[in-house]
């Protein structure tokens, strides 16, 4: 399978603990995006990378959230001191930029569902 | 990105065409209309996009009005597997077009057997 993969698929943690999620993009894609989706809402954009450079991080929800993509391949999203309000689905997507097509469609992974108890 | 308005939910009978409307009255000249869908417990999936001409691919057709203030996504022969939330997104295809997507709440399409 050459699609976007995310690990773990489910994570249950206690309030105050740190969690880290991993995303492996489609291999030739240089852009990688993180989104959060709460129940009944559409995905909410958090941050994105082009290769190893983080081009947008002002949308990260608080300073407890951070993301890395050290070698321009896989990425990690870390949440420190988790709160119950962090319970959500965390989605990763990748794309190729610039594209030789007229579209910049993003390819999404299956997501990591976080439950904070 | 321009704001979009979609109905909250729609029903369609299996085998019939599903027509999903989207209003984007503030769309600007360099903005494209994109459609994604999200099947329960999966990540969103790209369907189709267009600028001003009608577009068709193996999944769907996109009809954009001449004034570009609204569009309709058409699934020609809906199946039960098309039950999903459908998102209409307006964004440029240059500059910030490859940045993060802005999703609304979308339309929950339910295909009835």
XYZ file of N, CA and C in Angstrom:
690
model
N 0.853 -1.184 0.000
C 0.000 0.000 0.000
C 0.892 1.237 0.000
N 0.693 2.130 -0.961
C 1.550 3.306 -1.063
C 0.847 4.555 -0.574
N -0.206 4.445 0.167
C -0.938 5.598 0.672
C -0.294 6.176 1.917
N -0.951 7.182 2.486
C -0.490 7.804 3.722
C -0.822 6.880 4.895
N 0.136 6.645 5.747
C -0.121 5.799 6.913
C 0.102 6.590 8.195
N -0.643 6.223 9.238
C -0.530 6.895 10.525
C -0.469 5.843 11.622
N 0.285 6.188 12.645
C 0.461 5.245 13.742
C 0.572 6.003 15.060
N -0.114 5.584 16.126
C -1.079 4.481 16.136
C -2.415 4.898 15.546
N -3.314 3.977 15.381
C -4.658 4.313 14.923
C -5.529 4.792 16.073
N -5.249 4.291 17.254
C -5.999 4.698 18.441
C -5.024 4.883 19.595
N -5.299 5.912 20.402
C -4.464 6.161 21.565
C -5.355 6.635 22.696
N -5.253 5.948 23.832
C -5.950 6.379 25.034
C -4.889 6.796 26.041
N -5.033 7.984 26.596
C -4.045 8.479 27.541
C -4.735 9.192 28.681
N -4.016 9.352 29.747
C -4.571 10.075 30.887
C -4.192 11.551 30.789
N -5.055 12.375 31.285
C -4.825 13.815 31.298
C -3.467 14.119 31.913
N -2.726 14.995 31.231
C -1.416 15.382 31.732
C -0.259 14.631 31.102
N -0.562 13.525 30.436
C 0.495 12.762 29.775
C 0.824 13.385 28.419
N 2.020 13.073 27.923
C 2.427 13.492 26.579
C 2.136 12.367 25.593
N 1.747 12.733 24.369
C 1.519 11.742 23.330
C 2.213 12.188 22.048
N 2.613 11.207 21.256
C 3.249 11.485 19.967
C 2.637 10.596 18.901
N 2.292 11.187 17.775
C 1.725 10.449 16.651
C 2.697 10.536 15.476
N 2.663 9.493 14.653
C 3.554 9.458 13.504
C 2.749 9.422 12.216
N 3.275 10.071 11.189
C 2.666 10.045 9.861
C 3.740 9.741 8.828
N 3.461 8.773 7.972
C 4.331 8.476 6.835
C 3.593 8.867 5.559
N 4.092 9.867 4.836
C 3.375 10.330 3.644
C 3.624 9.420 2.449
N 2.950 9.698 1.362
C 3.257 9.054 0.079
C 4.694 9.432 -0.279
N 5.477 8.466 -0.730
C 6.932 8.630 -0.762
C 7.414 9.819 -1.600
N 6.793 10.109 -2.690
C 7.289 11.197 -3.532
C 6.716 12.569 -3.164
N 5.836 12.601 -2.164
C 5.207 13.866 -1.769
C 6.115 14.661 -0.840
N 6.295 15.938 -1.170
C 7.172 16.778 -0.364
C 6.408 17.609 0.665
N 5.089 17.742 0.525
C 4.320 18.495 1.511
C 3.553 17.538 2.416
N 3.529 17.885 3.683
C 2.841 17.060 4.680
C 2.047 17.989 5.595
N 0.816 17.615 5.859
C -0.120 18.455 6.604
C -0.671 17.687 7.806
N -0.955 18.434 8.863
C -1.644 17.873 10.017
C -2.963 18.627 10.226
N -4.019 17.845 10.545
C -5.334 18.381 10.826
C -5.862 17.738 12.107
N -6.787 18.413 12.732
C -7.527 17.849 13.860
C -9.014 17.871 13.517
N -9.705 16.801 13.880
C -11.140 16.745 13.629
C -11.874 16.306 14.881
N -12.757 17.165 15.370
C -13.601 16.817 16.496
C -14.958 16.369 15.980
N -15.708 15.733 16.864
C -16.955 15.093 16.475
C -17.927 16.081 15.842
N -18.416 15.737 14.655
C -19.416 16.564 13.994
C -18.871 17.755 13.233
N -17.548 17.917 13.250
C -16.930 19.049 12.563
C -16.055 18.556 11.417
N -15.795 19.444 10.462
C -14.832 19.129 9.430
C -13.418 19.211 9.981
N -12.454 18.642 9.283
C -11.069 18.739 9.742
C -10.613 20.189 9.855
N -9.767 20.446 10.847
C -9.226 21.781 11.104
C -7.722 21.748 10.868
N -7.247 22.584 9.971
C -5.835 22.606 9.607
C -4.978 23.083 10.779
N -3.871 22.397 11.021
C -2.978 22.760 12.122
C -1.642 23.315 11.645
N -0.969 22.568 10.749
C 0.371 22.949 10.342
C 0.757 22.178 9.098
N 1.800 22.640 8.397
C 2.282 21.842 7.286
C 3.771 22.067 7.037
N 4.365 21.123 6.354
C 5.789 21.117 6.027
C 5.974 21.008 4.521
N 7.020 21.648 4.055
C 7.536 21.347 2.726
C 8.936 20.800 2.955
N 9.110 19.554 2.611
C 10.325 18.816 2.995
C 10.466 18.930 4.513
N 11.605 19.380 5.017
C 11.755 19.443 6.467
C 11.358 20.797 7.050
N 11.047 21.756 6.202
C 10.716 23.099 6.679
C 9.239 23.214 7.052
N 8.986 23.715 8.250
C 7.619 23.931 8.701
C 7.184 25.325 8.239
N 6.298 25.371 7.250
C 5.950 26.637 6.615
C 4.812 27.374 7.297
N 4.036 26.669 8.086
C 2.912 27.323 8.762
C 2.728 26.627 10.098
N 2.809 27.384 11.158
C 2.552 26.774 12.463
C 1.720 27.663 13.367
N 1.239 28.774 12.815
C 0.431 29.665 13.643
C -0.929 29.081 13.990
N -1.333 28.038 13.229
C -2.638 27.440 13.490
C -2.572 26.332 14.541
N -1.389 26.002 14.988
C -1.305 25.022 16.068
C -2.071 25.574 17.270
N -2.792 24.700 17.942
C -3.815 25.120 18.883
C -3.271 25.774 20.144
N -2.096 25.384 20.534
C -1.457 25.988 21.702
C 0.013 25.612 21.674
N 0.772 26.149 22.613
C 2.195 25.793 22.649
C 2.416 24.377 23.161
N 1.353 23.684 23.518
C 1.497 22.270 23.894
C 1.619 21.386 22.663
N 1.281 21.928 21.507
C 1.323 21.170 20.258
C 2.601 21.521 19.499
N 3.276 20.497 19.014
C 4.449 20.732 18.177
C 4.544 19.613 17.152
N 5.169 19.917 16.029
C 5.328 18.934 14.967
C 6.737 19.032 14.410
N 7.226 17.909 13.916
C 8.554 17.845 13.318
C 8.507 16.987 12.071
N 9.449 17.262 11.202
C 9.663 16.411 10.028
C 11.162 16.474 9.730
N 11.964 15.868 10.572
C 13.413 16.110 10.588
C 14.154 15.769 9.299
N 13.743 14.752 8.592
C 14.464 14.354 7.379
C 13.605 14.534 6.134
N 12.533 15.252 6.287
C 11.682 15.498 5.128
C 10.877 14.305 4.680
N 10.829 13.265 5.512
C 10.018 12.102 5.132
C 8.849 11.980 6.114
N 8.970 11.142 7.140
C 7.877 11.009 8.097
C 7.811 12.233 8.999
N 6.674 12.384 9.662
C 6.484 13.508 10.578
C 5.897 12.994 11.884
N 6.143 13.742 12.949
C 5.523 13.447 14.237
C 4.793 14.675 14.740
N 3.675 14.433 15.407
C 2.913 15.476 16.079
C 2.892 15.117 17.556
N 3.346 16.024 18.395
C 3.382 15.780 19.829
C 2.428 16.733 20.534
N 1.714 16.186 21.504
C 0.886 17.002 22.390
C 1.408 16.783 23.801
N 1.815 17.842 24.436
C 2.306 17.746 25.813
C 1.183 18.083 26.787
N 1.253 17.475 27.935
C 0.295 17.765 29.028
C -1.132 17.732 28.501
N -1.511 16.575 27.967
C -2.816 16.456 27.324
C -3.962 16.858 28.230
N -4.998 17.395 27.608
C -6.232 17.797 28.290
C -7.392 17.039 27.642
N -8.502 16.972 28.351
C -9.642 16.236 27.808
C -10.122 16.850 26.495
N -9.964 18.147 26.353
C -10.361 18.814 25.120
C -9.500 18.469 23.915
N -8.403 17.766 24.153
C -7.551 17.332 23.035
C -8.084 16.063 22.386
N -9.081 15.446 22.997
C -9.668 14.239 22.418
C -10.242 14.560 21.051
N -9.774 13.864 20.032
C -10.149 14.163 18.649
C -9.490 13.141 17.739
N -9.802 13.257 16.446
C -9.086 12.504 15.420
C -8.006 13.427 14.856
N -6.791 12.927 14.767
C -5.685 13.696 14.199
C -5.338 13.084 12.848
N -5.485 13.892 11.809
C -5.324 13.436 10.441
C -4.048 14.006 9.842
N -3.425 13.215 9.024
C -2.246 13.633 8.284
C -2.572 13.536 6.793
N -2.011 14.425 6.007
C -2.201 14.387 4.561
C -0.885 14.750 3.885
N -0.747 14.361 2.630
C 0.454 14.752 1.890
C 0.072 15.170 0.476
N 0.952 15.928 -0.150
C 0.730 16.360 -1.531
C 2.073 16.644 -2.187
N 2.034 16.794 -3.490
C 3.233 17.119 -4.258
C 3.144 18.578 -4.678
N 4.184 19.347 -4.377
C 4.206 20.776 -4.721
C 5.581 21.147 -5.242
N 5.719 21.866 -6.366
C 4.591 22.163 -7.240
C 4.158 20.927 -8.008
N 2.970 20.995 -8.508
C 2.418 19.853 -9.215
C 2.424 20.127 -10.711
N 2.666 19.089 -11.481
C 2.590 19.268 -12.935
C 1.155 19.149 -13.427
N 0.242 18.936 -12.495
C -1.169 18.931 -12.833
C -1.753 20.255 -12.397
N -2.990 20.465 -12.668
C -3.620 21.740 -12.297
C -4.184 21.689 -10.885
N -3.831 20.672 -10.132
C -4.493 20.488 -8.849
C -3.480 20.205 -7.764
N -3.790 20.633 -6.593
C -2.965 20.327 -5.431
C -3.747 19.471 -4.448
N -4.364 18.409 -4.969
C -5.164 17.609 -4.049
C -4.276 16.981 -2.991
N -4.860 16.856 -1.811
C -4.163 16.266 -0.689
C -4.686 14.853 -0.472
N -3.781 13.965 -0.091
C -4.111 12.570 0.170
C -4.025 12.348 1.671
N -5.121 11.896 2.235
C -5.220 11.777 3.679
C -4.959 10.359 4.161
N -4.398 10.276 5.357
C -4.281 8.999 6.048
C -5.559 8.686 6.804
N -5.573 7.526 7.490
C -6.782 7.095 8.206
C -6.997 7.806 9.528
N -5.973 8.505 10.008
C -6.116 9.250 11.251
C -5.718 8.466 12.482
N -5.411 9.207 13.539
C -5.179 8.649 14.871
C -6.251 9.216 15.793
N -7.011 8.322 16.404
C -8.045 8.790 17.323
C -7.482 8.841 18.736
N -7.478 10.038 19.303
C -6.957 10.240 20.663
C -8.113 10.406 21.634
N -8.053 9.647 22.706
C -8.997 9.800 23.809
C -8.214 10.130 25.067
N -8.534 11.263 25.672
C -7.878 11.680 26.909
C -8.863 11.496 28.057
N -8.479 10.681 29.014
C -9.387 10.367 30.134
C -9.029 11.148 31.393
N -9.538 32.003 1.882
C -10.389 31.201 1.003
C -11.840 31.656 1.146
N -12.579 31.606 0.037
C -13.971 32.036 0.067
C -14.798 31.086 0.922
N -15.875 31.620 1.512
C -16.742 30.816 2.356
C -17.701 30.029 1.487
N -18.065 28.836 1.916
C -19.021 27.997 1.200
C -20.186 27.664 2.105
N -21.341 27.434 1.498
C -22.553 27.036 2.209
C -23.103 25.777 1.574
N -23.338 24.750 2.415
C -23.867 23.475 1.945
C -25.021 23.042 2.838
N -25.971 22.284 2.299
C -27.014 21.731 3.177
C -26.388 20.763 4.165
N -26.998 20.662 5.325
C -26.452 19.798 6.370
C -26.540 18.336 5.990
N -27.667 17.938 5.394
C -27.834 16.529 5.046
C -28.738 16.386 3.843
N -28.589 15.248 3.164
C -29.414 14.914 2.007
C -29.566 13.404 1.943
N -30.719 12.985 1.398
C -30.943 11.570 1.125
C -31.015 11.363 -0.374
N -30.640 10.164 -0.806
C -30.752 9.816 -2.218
C -30.975 8.316 -2.298
N -31.820 7.895 -3.233
C -32.058 6.468 -3.419
C -30.908 5.839 -4.189
N -30.573 4.639 -3.790
C -29.515 3.886 -4.464
C -29.829 3.757 -5.951
N -28.809 3.984 -6.785
C -28.985 3.895 -8.224
C -29.386 5.193 -8.897
N -29.859 6.142 -8.090
C -30.238 7.434 -8.653
C -29.039 8.374 -8.617
N -29.168 9.489 -9.327
C -28.111 10.507 -9.294
C -28.243 11.329 -8.016
N -27.127 11.528 -7.360
C -27.093 12.399 -6.179
C -26.520 13.744 -6.607
N -27.265 14.794 -6.313
C -26.858 16.151 -6.687
C -26.615 16.963 -5.422
N -25.384 17.324 -5.177
C -25.030 18.035 -3.951
C -24.688 19.487 -4.292
N -25.467 20.433 -3.756
C -25.219 21.839 -4.077
C -24.216 22.490 -3.127
N -23.604 23.553 -3.630
C -22.688 24.357 -2.815
C -22.771 25.805 -3.289
N -22.962 26.698 -2.351
C -22.947 28.132 -2.667
C -21.609 28.738 -2.265
N -21.038 29.510 -3.166
C -19.759 30.182 -2.882
C -19.803 31.552 -3.556
N -20.699 32.394 -3.063
C -20.989 33.667 -3.735
C -19.827 34.657 -3.679
N -18.885 34.459 -2.757
C -17.757 35.396 -2.654
C -16.508 34.880 -3.351
N -16.655 33.869 -4.189
C -15.499 33.284 -4.878
C -14.813 34.347 -5.740
N -13.501 34.323 -5.766
C -12.763 35.273 -6.593
C -12.218 34.563 -7.839
N -11.716 35.363 -8.760
C -11.388 34.854 -10.080
C -10.344 33.752 -10.131
N -9.449 33.730 -9.162
C -8.375 32.731 -9.191
C -8.666 31.534 -8.301
N -9.869 31.441 -7.788
C -10.204 30.352 -6.874
C -10.921 29.205 -7.585
N -10.473 28.002 -7.257
C -11.064 26.791 -7.783
C -12.063 26.237 -6.774
N -12.971 25.411 -7.269
C -13.892 24.683 -6.408
C -13.401 23.242 -6.300
N -13.167 22.790 -5.083
C -12.737 21.421 -4.811
C -13.839 20.697 -4.044
N -13.941 19.409 -4.299
C -14.834 18.567 -3.504
C -14.024 17.409 -2.925
N -14.237 17.180 -1.643
C -13.700 16.020 -0.944
C -14.874 15.310 -0.279
N -14.690 14.051 0.048
C -15.681 13.351 0.847
C -14.975 12.571 1.935
N -15.722 12.284 3.001
C -15.173 11.547 4.121
C -16.173 10.468 4.512
N -15.787 9.247 4.241
C -16.563 8.094 4.664
C -16.261 7.853 6.138
N -17.266 7.382 6.852
C -17.154 7.223 8.303
C -15.867 6.509 8.695
N -15.153 7.111 9.651
C -13.929 6.549 10.232
C -12.759 6.491 9.258
N -12.837 7.228 8.170
C -11.711 7.315 7.236
C -11.285 8.778 7.079
N -10.099 8.984 6.493
C -9.674 10.335 6.171
C -10.403 10.848 4.944
N -10.457 12.161 4.748
C -11.097 12.708 3.553
C -10.439 12.205 2.266
N -11.222 12.170 1.207
C -10.771 11.686 -0.094
C -11.104 12.737 -1.147
N -10.127 13.091 -1.954
C -10.337 14.037 -3.042
C -11.293 13.440 -4.081
N -12.226 14.267 -4.575
C -13.142 13.793 -5.615
C -12.863 14.472 -6.947
N -12.930 15.798 -6.962
C -12.869 16.522 -8.225
C -12.638 18.000 -7.935
N -12.171 18.743 -8.930
C -12.064 20.180 -8.776
C -12.304 20.838 -10.125
N -12.617 22.140 -10.117
C -12.823 22.871 -11.355
C -12.720 24.364 -11.146
N -12.544 25.094 -12.244
C -12.446 26.549 -12.188
C -13.730 27.193 -12.714
N -14.069 26.952 -13.951
C -15.307 27.524 -14.489
C -15.978 26.605 -15.494
N -15.246 25.657 -16.018
C -15.853 24.699 -16.924
C -16.339 23.493 -16.149
N -17.340 22.818 -16.684
C -17.802 21.596 -16.047
C -16.708 20.544 -16.166
N -16.592 19.723 -15.152
C -15.568 18.690 -15.115
C -16.202 17.348 -14.814
N -15.589 16.306 -15.350
C -16.052 14.945 -15.075
C -14.845 14.040 -14.914
N -14.929 13.163 -13.934
C -13.924 12.110 -13.832
C -14.639 10.816 -13.492
N -13.877 9.802 -13.120
C -14.465 8.488 -12.903
C -15.364 8.448 -11.673
N -15.233 9.437 -10.802
C -16.030 9.437 -9.582
C -17.292 10.277 -9.700
N -17.178 11.447 -10.364
C -18.275 12.403 -10.288
C -18.171 13.439 -11.404
N -19.212 14.264 -11.474
C -19.206 15.437 -12.356
C -19.379 16.680 -11.503
N -18.777 17.763 -11.952
C -18.878 19.041 -11.253
C -19.432 20.057 -12.230
N -20.553 20.652 -11.839
C -21.191 21.677 -12.656
C -21.049 23.010 -11.925
N -20.405 23.977 -12.567
C -20.210 25.303 -11.967
C -21.041 26.295 -12.763
N -21.842 27.109 -12.075
C -22.681 28.086 -12.773
C -21.818 29.123 -13.479
N -22.410 29.782 -14.446
C -21.653 30.725 -15.261
C -21.071 31.861 -14.427
N -21.824 32.306 -13.419
C -21.312 33.377 -12.566
C -20.378 32.850 -11.470
N -20.213 31.537 -11.416
C -19.310 30.841 -10.479
C -19.710 31.011 -9.018
N -20.907 31.442 -8.782
C -21.324 31.642 -7.385
C -21.880 30.388 -6.751
N -22.080 29.348 -7.530
C -22.523 28.086 -6.956
C -22.079 26.941 -7.852
N -22.129 25.752 -7.285
C -21.747 24.560 -8.042
C -22.551 23.372 -7.530
N -22.551 22.295 -8.319
C -23.234 21.062 -7.954
C -22.318 19.881 -8.249
N -22.153 19.047 -7.259
C -21.443 17.792 -7.443
C -22.476 16.725 -7.767
N -22.229 15.970 -8.817
C -23.171 14.935 -9.239
C -22.498 13.570 -9.180
N -23.094 12.690 -8.382
C -22.707 11.280 -8.396
C -23.747 10.575 -9.259
N -23.395 10.119 -10.433
C -24.427 9.731 -11.407
C -25.262 8.513 -11.017
N -24.685 7.554 -10.385
C -25.415 6.345 -9.986
C -24.991 5.992 -8.563
N -25.633 6.619 -7.610
C -25.183 6.491 -6.222
C -25.314 5.060 -5.707
N -24.329 4.625 -4.963
C -24.369 3.321 -4.302
C -24.292 3.537 -2.795
N -24.536 2.478 -2.041
C -24.506 2.582 -0.580
C -23.134 3.056 -0.102
N -22.085 2.706 -0.861
C -20.725 3.097 -0.476
C -20.467 4.592 -0.647
N -21.412 5.298 -1.290
C -21.265 6.748 -1.431
C -21.786 7.505 -0.221
N -22.352 6.803 0.748
C -22.776 7.454 1.986
C -21.549 8.023 2.690
N -21.551 9.342 2.879
C -20.365 10.027 3.402
C -20.714 11.486 3.651
N -19.775 12.210 4.251
C -19.881 13.670 4.350
C -19.101 14.263 3.184
N -19.734 15.138 2.435
C -19.138 15.750 1.257
C -18.819 17.217 1.539
N -17.581 17.596 1.292
C -17.117 18.943 1.579
C -16.819 19.696 0.289
N -17.350 20.889 0.200
C -17.069 21.800 -0.902
C -16.075 22.844 -0.393
N -14.967 23.015 -1.072
C -13.899 23.919 -0.612
C -13.491 24.803 -1.781
N -13.345 26.085 -1.525
C -12.915 27.034 -2.551
C -11.528 27.541 -2.187
N -10.616 27.477 -3.127
C -9.251 27.898 -2.825
C -8.481 28.198 -4.108
N -7.445 29.022 -4.027
C -6.662 29.312 -5.232
C -5.794 28.128 -5.626
N -5.393 28.076 -6.882
C -4.487 27.030 -7.356
C -3.086 27.553 -7.551
N -2.804 28.671 -6.945
C -1.450 29.200 -6.963
C -1.234 29.863 -5.624
N -0.001 30.196 -5.337
C 0.260 30.843 -4.055
C -0.158 29.963 -2.905
N -1.186 30.355 -2.202
C -1.621 29.582 -1.046
C -2.458 28.374 -1.380
N -2.581 28.071 -2.661
C -3.455 26.967 -3.029
C -3.003 25.620 -2.516
N -1.749 25.484 -2.199
C -1.256 24.214 -1.707
C -1.060 24.241 -0.205
N -1.630 25.223 0.462
C -1.560 25.284 1.908
C -2.679 24.435 2.508
N -2.909 24.573 3.801
C -3.927 23.782 4.459
C -5.327 24.066 3.935
N -6.144 23.036 3.909
C -7.528 23.157 3.463
C -8.411 23.679 4.581
N -9.414 24.477 4.207
C -10.412 24.954 5.168
C -11.710 24.204 4.917
N -12.035 23.284 5.821
C -13.254 22.489 5.711
C -14.376 23.159 6.489
N -15.592 23.123 5.924
C -16.781 23.467 6.694
C -17.339 22.208 7.324
N -18.637 22.192 7.556
C -19.257 20.996 8.131
C -19.714 20.024 7.060
N -19.792 20.456 5.807
C -20.139 19.568 4.720
C -21.594 19.131 4.707
N -21.906 18.285 3.732
C -23.238 17.691 3.592
C -23.138 16.208 3.870
N -23.950 15.732 4.799
C -24.009 14.298 5.066
C -24.978 13.677 4.073
N -24.439 12.961 3.101
C -25.253 12.295 2.094
C -25.531 10.866 2.538
N -26.793 10.528 2.601
C -27.194 9.170 2.985
C -27.859 8.524 1.785
N -27.291 7.418 1.329
C -27.863 6.683 0.210
C -28.785 5.609 0.794
N -30.025 5.654 0.382
C -31.041 4.736 0.897
C -31.190 3.528 -0.041
N -31.222 2.321 0.523
C -31.372 1.130 -0.337
C -32.754 1.041 -0.965
